[in-house]
PDB file of C-alpha atoms in Angstrom:
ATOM      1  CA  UNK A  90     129.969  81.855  83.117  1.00  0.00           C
ATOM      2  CA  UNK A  91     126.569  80.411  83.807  1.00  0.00           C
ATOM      3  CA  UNK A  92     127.638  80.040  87.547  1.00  0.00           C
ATOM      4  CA  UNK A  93     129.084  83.421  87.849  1.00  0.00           C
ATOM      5  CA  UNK A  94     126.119  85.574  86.352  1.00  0.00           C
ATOM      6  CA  UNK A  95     123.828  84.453  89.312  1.00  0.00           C
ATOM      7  CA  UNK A  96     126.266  84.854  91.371  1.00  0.00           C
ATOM      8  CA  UNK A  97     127.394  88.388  90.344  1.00  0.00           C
ATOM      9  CA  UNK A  98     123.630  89.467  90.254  1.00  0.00           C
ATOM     10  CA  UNK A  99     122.816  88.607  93.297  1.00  0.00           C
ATOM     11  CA  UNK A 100     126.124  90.645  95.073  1.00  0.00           C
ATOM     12  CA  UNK A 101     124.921  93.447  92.659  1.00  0.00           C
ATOM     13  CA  UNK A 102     121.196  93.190  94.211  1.00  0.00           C
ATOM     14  CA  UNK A 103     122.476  92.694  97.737  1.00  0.00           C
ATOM     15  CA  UNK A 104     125.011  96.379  97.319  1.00  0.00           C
ATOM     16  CA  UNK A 105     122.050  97.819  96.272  1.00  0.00           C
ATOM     17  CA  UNK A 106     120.061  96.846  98.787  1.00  0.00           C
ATOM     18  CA  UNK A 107     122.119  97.660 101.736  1.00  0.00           C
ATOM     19  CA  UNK A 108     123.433 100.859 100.052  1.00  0.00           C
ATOM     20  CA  UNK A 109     120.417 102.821  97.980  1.00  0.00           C
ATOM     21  CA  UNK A 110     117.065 103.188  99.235  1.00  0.00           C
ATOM     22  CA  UNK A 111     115.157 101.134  97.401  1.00  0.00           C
ATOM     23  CA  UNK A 112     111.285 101.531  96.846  1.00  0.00           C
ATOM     24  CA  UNK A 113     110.225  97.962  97.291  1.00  0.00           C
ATOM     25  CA  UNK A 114     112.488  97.392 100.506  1.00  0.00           C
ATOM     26  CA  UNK A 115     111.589  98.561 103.769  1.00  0.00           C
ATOM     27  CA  UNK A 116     114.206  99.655 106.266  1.00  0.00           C
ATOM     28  CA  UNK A 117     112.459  96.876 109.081  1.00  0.00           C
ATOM     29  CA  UNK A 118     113.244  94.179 106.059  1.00  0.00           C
ATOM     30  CA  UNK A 119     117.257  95.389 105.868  1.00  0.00           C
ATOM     31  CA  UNK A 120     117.265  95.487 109.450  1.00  0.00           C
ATOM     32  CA  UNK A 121     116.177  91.743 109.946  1.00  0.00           C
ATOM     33  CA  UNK A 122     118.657  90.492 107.435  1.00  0.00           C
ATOM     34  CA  UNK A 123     121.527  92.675 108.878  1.00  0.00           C
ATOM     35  CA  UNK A 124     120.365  91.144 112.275  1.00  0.00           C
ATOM     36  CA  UNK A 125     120.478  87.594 111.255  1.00  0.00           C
ATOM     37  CA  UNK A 126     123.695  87.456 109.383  1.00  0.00           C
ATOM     38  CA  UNK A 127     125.371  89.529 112.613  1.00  0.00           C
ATOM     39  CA  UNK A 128     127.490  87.557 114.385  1.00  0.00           C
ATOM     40  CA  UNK A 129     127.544  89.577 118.079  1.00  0.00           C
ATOM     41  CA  UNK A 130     125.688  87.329 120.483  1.00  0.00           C
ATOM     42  CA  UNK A 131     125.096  89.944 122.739  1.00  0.00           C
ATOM     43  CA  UNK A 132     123.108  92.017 120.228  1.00  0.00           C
ATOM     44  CA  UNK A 133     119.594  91.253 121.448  1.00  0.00           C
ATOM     45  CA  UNK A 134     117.375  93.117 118.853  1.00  0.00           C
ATOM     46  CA  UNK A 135     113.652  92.311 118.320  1.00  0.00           C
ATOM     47  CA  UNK A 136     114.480  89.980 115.132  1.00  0.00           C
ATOM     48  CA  UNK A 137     117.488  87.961 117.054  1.00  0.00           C
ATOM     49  CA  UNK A 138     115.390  87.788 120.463  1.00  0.00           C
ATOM     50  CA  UNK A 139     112.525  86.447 118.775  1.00  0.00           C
ATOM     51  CA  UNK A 140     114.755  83.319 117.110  1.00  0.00           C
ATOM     52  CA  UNK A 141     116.688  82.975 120.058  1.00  0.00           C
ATOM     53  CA  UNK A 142     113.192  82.308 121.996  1.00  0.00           C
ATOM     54  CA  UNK A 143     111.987  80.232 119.049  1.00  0.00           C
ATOM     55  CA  UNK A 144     114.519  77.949 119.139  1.00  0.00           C
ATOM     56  CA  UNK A 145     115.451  77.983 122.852  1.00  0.00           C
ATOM     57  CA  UNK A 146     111.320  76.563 122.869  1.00  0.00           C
ATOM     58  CA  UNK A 147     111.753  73.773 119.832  1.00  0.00           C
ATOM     59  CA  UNK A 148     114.793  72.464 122.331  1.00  0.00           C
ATOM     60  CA  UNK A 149     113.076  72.297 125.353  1.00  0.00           C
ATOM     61  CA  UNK A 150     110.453  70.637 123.707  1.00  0.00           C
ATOM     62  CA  UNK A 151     112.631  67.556 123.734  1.00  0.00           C
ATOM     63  CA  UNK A 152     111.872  64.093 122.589  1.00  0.00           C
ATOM     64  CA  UNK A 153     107.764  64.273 123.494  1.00  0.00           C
ATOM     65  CA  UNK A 154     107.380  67.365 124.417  1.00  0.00           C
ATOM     66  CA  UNK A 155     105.584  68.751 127.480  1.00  0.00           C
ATOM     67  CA  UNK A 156     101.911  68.932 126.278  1.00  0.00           C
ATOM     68  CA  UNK A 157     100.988  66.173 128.863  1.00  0.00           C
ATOM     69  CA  UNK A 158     102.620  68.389 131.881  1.00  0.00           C
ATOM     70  CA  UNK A 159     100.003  70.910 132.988  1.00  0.00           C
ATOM     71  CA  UNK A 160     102.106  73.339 134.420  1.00  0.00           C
ATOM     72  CA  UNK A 161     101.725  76.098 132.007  1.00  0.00           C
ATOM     73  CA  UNK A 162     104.671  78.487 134.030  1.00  0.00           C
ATOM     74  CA  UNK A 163     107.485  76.690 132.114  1.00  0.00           C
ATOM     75  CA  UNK A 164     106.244  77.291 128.856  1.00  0.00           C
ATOM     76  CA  UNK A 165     109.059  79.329 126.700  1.00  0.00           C
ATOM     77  CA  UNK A 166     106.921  80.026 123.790  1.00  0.00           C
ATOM     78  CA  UNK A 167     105.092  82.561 125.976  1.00  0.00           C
ATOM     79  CA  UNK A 168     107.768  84.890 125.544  1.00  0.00           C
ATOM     80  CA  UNK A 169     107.780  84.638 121.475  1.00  0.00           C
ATOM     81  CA  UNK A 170     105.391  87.565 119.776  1.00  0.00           C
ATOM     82  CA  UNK A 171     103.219  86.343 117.280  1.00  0.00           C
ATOM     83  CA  UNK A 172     103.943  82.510 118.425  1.00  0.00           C
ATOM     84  CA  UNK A 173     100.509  81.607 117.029  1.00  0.00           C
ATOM     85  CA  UNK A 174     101.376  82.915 113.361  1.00  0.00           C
ATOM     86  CA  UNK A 175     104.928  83.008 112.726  1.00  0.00           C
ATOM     87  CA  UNK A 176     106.508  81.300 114.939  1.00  0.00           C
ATOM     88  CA  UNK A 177     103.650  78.521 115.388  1.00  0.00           C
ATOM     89  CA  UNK A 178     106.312  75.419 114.931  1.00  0.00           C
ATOM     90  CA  UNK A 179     108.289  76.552 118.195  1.00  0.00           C
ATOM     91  CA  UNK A 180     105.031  76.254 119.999  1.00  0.00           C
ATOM     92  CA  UNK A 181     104.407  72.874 118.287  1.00  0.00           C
ATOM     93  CA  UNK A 182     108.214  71.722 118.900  1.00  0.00           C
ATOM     94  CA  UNK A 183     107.642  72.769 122.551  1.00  0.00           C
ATOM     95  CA  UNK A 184     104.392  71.184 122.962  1.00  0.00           C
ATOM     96  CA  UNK A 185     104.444  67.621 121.555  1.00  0.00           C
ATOM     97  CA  UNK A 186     108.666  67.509 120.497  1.00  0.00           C
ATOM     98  CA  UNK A 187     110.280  65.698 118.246  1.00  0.00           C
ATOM     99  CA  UNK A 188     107.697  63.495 117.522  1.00  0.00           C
ATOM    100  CA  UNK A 189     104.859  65.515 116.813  1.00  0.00           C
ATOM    101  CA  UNK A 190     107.002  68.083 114.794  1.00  0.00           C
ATOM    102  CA  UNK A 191     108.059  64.613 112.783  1.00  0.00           C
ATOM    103  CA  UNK A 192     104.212  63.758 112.609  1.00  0.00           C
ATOM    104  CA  UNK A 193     103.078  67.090 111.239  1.00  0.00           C
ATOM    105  CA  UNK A 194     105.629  66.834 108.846  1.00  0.00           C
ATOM    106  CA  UNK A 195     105.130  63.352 107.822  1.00  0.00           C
ATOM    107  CA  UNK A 196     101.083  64.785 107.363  1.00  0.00           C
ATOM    108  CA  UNK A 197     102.177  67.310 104.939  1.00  0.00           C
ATOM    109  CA  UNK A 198     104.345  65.076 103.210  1.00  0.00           C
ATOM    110  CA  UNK A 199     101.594  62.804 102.421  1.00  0.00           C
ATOM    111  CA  UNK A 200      99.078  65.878 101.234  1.00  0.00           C
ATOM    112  CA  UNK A 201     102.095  67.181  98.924  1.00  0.00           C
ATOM    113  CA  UNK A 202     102.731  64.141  97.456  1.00  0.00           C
ATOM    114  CA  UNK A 203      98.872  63.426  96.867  1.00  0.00           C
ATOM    115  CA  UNK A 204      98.631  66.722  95.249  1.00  0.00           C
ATOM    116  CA  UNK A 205     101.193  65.584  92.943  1.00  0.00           C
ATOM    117  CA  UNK A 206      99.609  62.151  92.197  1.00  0.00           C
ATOM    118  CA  UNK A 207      96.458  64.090  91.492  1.00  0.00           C
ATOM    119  CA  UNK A 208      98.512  66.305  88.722  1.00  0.00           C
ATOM    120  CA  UNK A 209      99.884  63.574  87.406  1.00  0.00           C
ATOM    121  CA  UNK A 210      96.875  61.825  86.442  1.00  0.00           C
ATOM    122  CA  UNK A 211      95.111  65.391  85.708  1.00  0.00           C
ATOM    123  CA  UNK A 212      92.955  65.280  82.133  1.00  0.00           C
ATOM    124  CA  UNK A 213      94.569  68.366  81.350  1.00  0.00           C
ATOM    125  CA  UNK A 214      97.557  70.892  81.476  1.00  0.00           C
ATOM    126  CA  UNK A 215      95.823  73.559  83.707  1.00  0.00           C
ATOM    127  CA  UNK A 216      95.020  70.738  86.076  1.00  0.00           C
ATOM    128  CA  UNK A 217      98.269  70.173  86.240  1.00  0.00           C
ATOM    129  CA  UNK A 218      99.547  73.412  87.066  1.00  0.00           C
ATOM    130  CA  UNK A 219      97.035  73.959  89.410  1.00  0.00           C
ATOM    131  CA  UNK A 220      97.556  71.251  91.561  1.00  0.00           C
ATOM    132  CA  UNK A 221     101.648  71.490  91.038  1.00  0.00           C
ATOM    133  CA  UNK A 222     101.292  75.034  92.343  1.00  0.00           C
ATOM    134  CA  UNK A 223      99.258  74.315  94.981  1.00  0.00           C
ATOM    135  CA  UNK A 224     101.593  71.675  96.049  1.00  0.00           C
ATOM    136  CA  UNK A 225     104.817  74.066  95.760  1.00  0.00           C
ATOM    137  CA  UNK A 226     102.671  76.514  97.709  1.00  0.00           C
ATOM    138  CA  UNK A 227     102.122  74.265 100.549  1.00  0.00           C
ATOM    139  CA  UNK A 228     106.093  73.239 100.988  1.00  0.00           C
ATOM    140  CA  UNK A 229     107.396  76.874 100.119  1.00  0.00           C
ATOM    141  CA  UNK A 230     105.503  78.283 103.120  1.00  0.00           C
ATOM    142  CA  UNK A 231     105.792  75.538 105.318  1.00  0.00           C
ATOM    143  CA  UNK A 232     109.369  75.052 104.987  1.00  0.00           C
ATOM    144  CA  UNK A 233     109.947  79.370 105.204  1.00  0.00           C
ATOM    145  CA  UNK A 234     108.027  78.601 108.563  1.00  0.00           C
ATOM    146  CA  UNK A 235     110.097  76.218 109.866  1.00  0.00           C
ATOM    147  CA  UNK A 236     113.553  78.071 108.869  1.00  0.00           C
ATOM    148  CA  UNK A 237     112.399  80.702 110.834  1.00  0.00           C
ATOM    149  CA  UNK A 238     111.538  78.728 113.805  1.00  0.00           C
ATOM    150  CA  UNK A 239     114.425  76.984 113.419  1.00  0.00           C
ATOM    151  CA  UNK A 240     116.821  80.503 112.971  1.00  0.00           C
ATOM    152  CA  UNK A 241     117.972  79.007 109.606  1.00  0.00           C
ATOM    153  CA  UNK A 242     116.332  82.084 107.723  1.00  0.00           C
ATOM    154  CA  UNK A 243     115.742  85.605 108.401  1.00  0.00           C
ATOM    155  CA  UNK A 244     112.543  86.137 110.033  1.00  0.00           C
ATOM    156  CA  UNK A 245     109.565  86.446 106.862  1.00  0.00           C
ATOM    157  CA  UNK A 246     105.667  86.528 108.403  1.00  0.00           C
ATOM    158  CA  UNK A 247     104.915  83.445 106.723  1.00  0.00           C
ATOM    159  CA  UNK A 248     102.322  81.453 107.962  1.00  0.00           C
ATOM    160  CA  UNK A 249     102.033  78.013 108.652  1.00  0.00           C
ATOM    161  CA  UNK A 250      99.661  76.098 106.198  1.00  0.00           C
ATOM    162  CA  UNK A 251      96.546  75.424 107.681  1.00  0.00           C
ATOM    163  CA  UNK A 252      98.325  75.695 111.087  1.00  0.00           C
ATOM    164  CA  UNK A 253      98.578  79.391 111.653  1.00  0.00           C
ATOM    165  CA  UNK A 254      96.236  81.965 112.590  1.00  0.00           C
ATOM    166  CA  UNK A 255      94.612  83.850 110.227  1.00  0.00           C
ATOM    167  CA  UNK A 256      91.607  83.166 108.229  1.00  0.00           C
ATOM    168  CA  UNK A 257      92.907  85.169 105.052  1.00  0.00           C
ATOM    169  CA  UNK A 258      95.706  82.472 104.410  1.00  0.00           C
ATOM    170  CA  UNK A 259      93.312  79.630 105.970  1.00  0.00           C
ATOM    171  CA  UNK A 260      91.035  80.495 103.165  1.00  0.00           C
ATOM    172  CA  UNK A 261      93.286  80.761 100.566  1.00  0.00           C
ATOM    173  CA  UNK A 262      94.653  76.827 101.332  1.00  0.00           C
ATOM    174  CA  UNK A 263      91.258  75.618 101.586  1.00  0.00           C
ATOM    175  CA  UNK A 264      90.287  77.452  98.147  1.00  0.00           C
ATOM    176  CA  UNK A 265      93.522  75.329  96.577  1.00  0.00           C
ATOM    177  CA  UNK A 266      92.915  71.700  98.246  1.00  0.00           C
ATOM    178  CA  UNK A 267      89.115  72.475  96.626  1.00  0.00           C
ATOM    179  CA  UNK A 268      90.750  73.329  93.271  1.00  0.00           C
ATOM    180  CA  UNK A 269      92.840  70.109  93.517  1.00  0.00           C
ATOM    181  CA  UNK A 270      90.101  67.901  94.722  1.00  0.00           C
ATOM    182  CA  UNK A 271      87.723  69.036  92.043  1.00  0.00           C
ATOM    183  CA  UNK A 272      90.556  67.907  89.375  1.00  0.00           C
ATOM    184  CA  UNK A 273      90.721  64.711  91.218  1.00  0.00           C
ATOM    185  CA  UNK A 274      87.166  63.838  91.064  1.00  0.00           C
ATOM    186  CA  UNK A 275      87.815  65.358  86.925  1.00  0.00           C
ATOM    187  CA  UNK A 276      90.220  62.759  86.394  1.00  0.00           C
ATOM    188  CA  UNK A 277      87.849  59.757  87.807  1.00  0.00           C
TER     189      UNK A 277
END
């Protein structure tokens, strides 16, 4: 029973959705959703085109990626909208591969996980949460990012952390990494 109610609410939400007009749901949302679980490969809408590209761009990137080669005409990510917000990883998969996807991901691994050493020796509970939520924050959007990039997930507008343009959400991360650097000087 505890499996099934999630289950069962989540059908419920998803008839409701594609049925009713909802207030809080925009027909461009249903539309990318319907687009991404749609199965026709010849369907090229904006939301299908724009993966497509995104992912044809991590895979050319290859192993190293083609940063050193200065011929700017064979760039894929060129034809991605946006490809400097939401779709910033295909343009880092194309440009340094592999390894420098690995790399930024191995740098945010270490800044989660030192968020999370910094809650756990926080002098208090709000210091905690803080820096928990900052951390959660960080990997949330950064892994929404990539499963867009990476066609796993229905395209979002999530930025990249610190990565994407925009100095609203550029703002935002550097007002949390203060917050959790002021409870880590708290806790010396």
């Amino acid at each position: 029973l505890l499996v099934a109610a999630p289950i069962i609410a989540s059908l419920f939400i998803g008839v409701g959705i594609l049925h009713w007009n909802l207030p809080f749901i925009e027909e461009y949302q249903i539309t990318r959703v319907l687009n991404f679980l749609s199965t026709d490969e010849k369907e090229n809408s904006d939301g299908k085109f724009q993966q497509n590209q995104s992912v044809a761009a991590i895979q050319s990137g290859g192993s190293y990626g083609k940063a050193m080669n200065q011929d700017h005409s064979e760039r894929n990510y060129y034809n991605i909208y946006a490809n400097e917000s939401d779709f910033i990883f295909s343009a880092i998969g194309e440009e340094f591969g592999f390894v420098g996807c690995f790399i930024l991901l191995f740098l945010y691994l270490i800044l989660v996980i030192r968020c999370l050493i910094i809650a756990a020796h926080a002098p208090d509970l709000m210091g905690r949460i803080v820096c928990t939520a900052v951390s959660a924050l960080l990997t949330f959007q950064a892994f929404i990012n990539i499963g867009v990039a990476t066609n796993l997930i229905p395209t979002t507008g999530m930025p990249f952390p610190f990565i994407s343009y925009g100095l609203t959400s550029l703002v935002s991360y550097m007002i949390g990494i203060g917050l959790v650097l002021d409870i880590g000087m708290q806790s010396k």
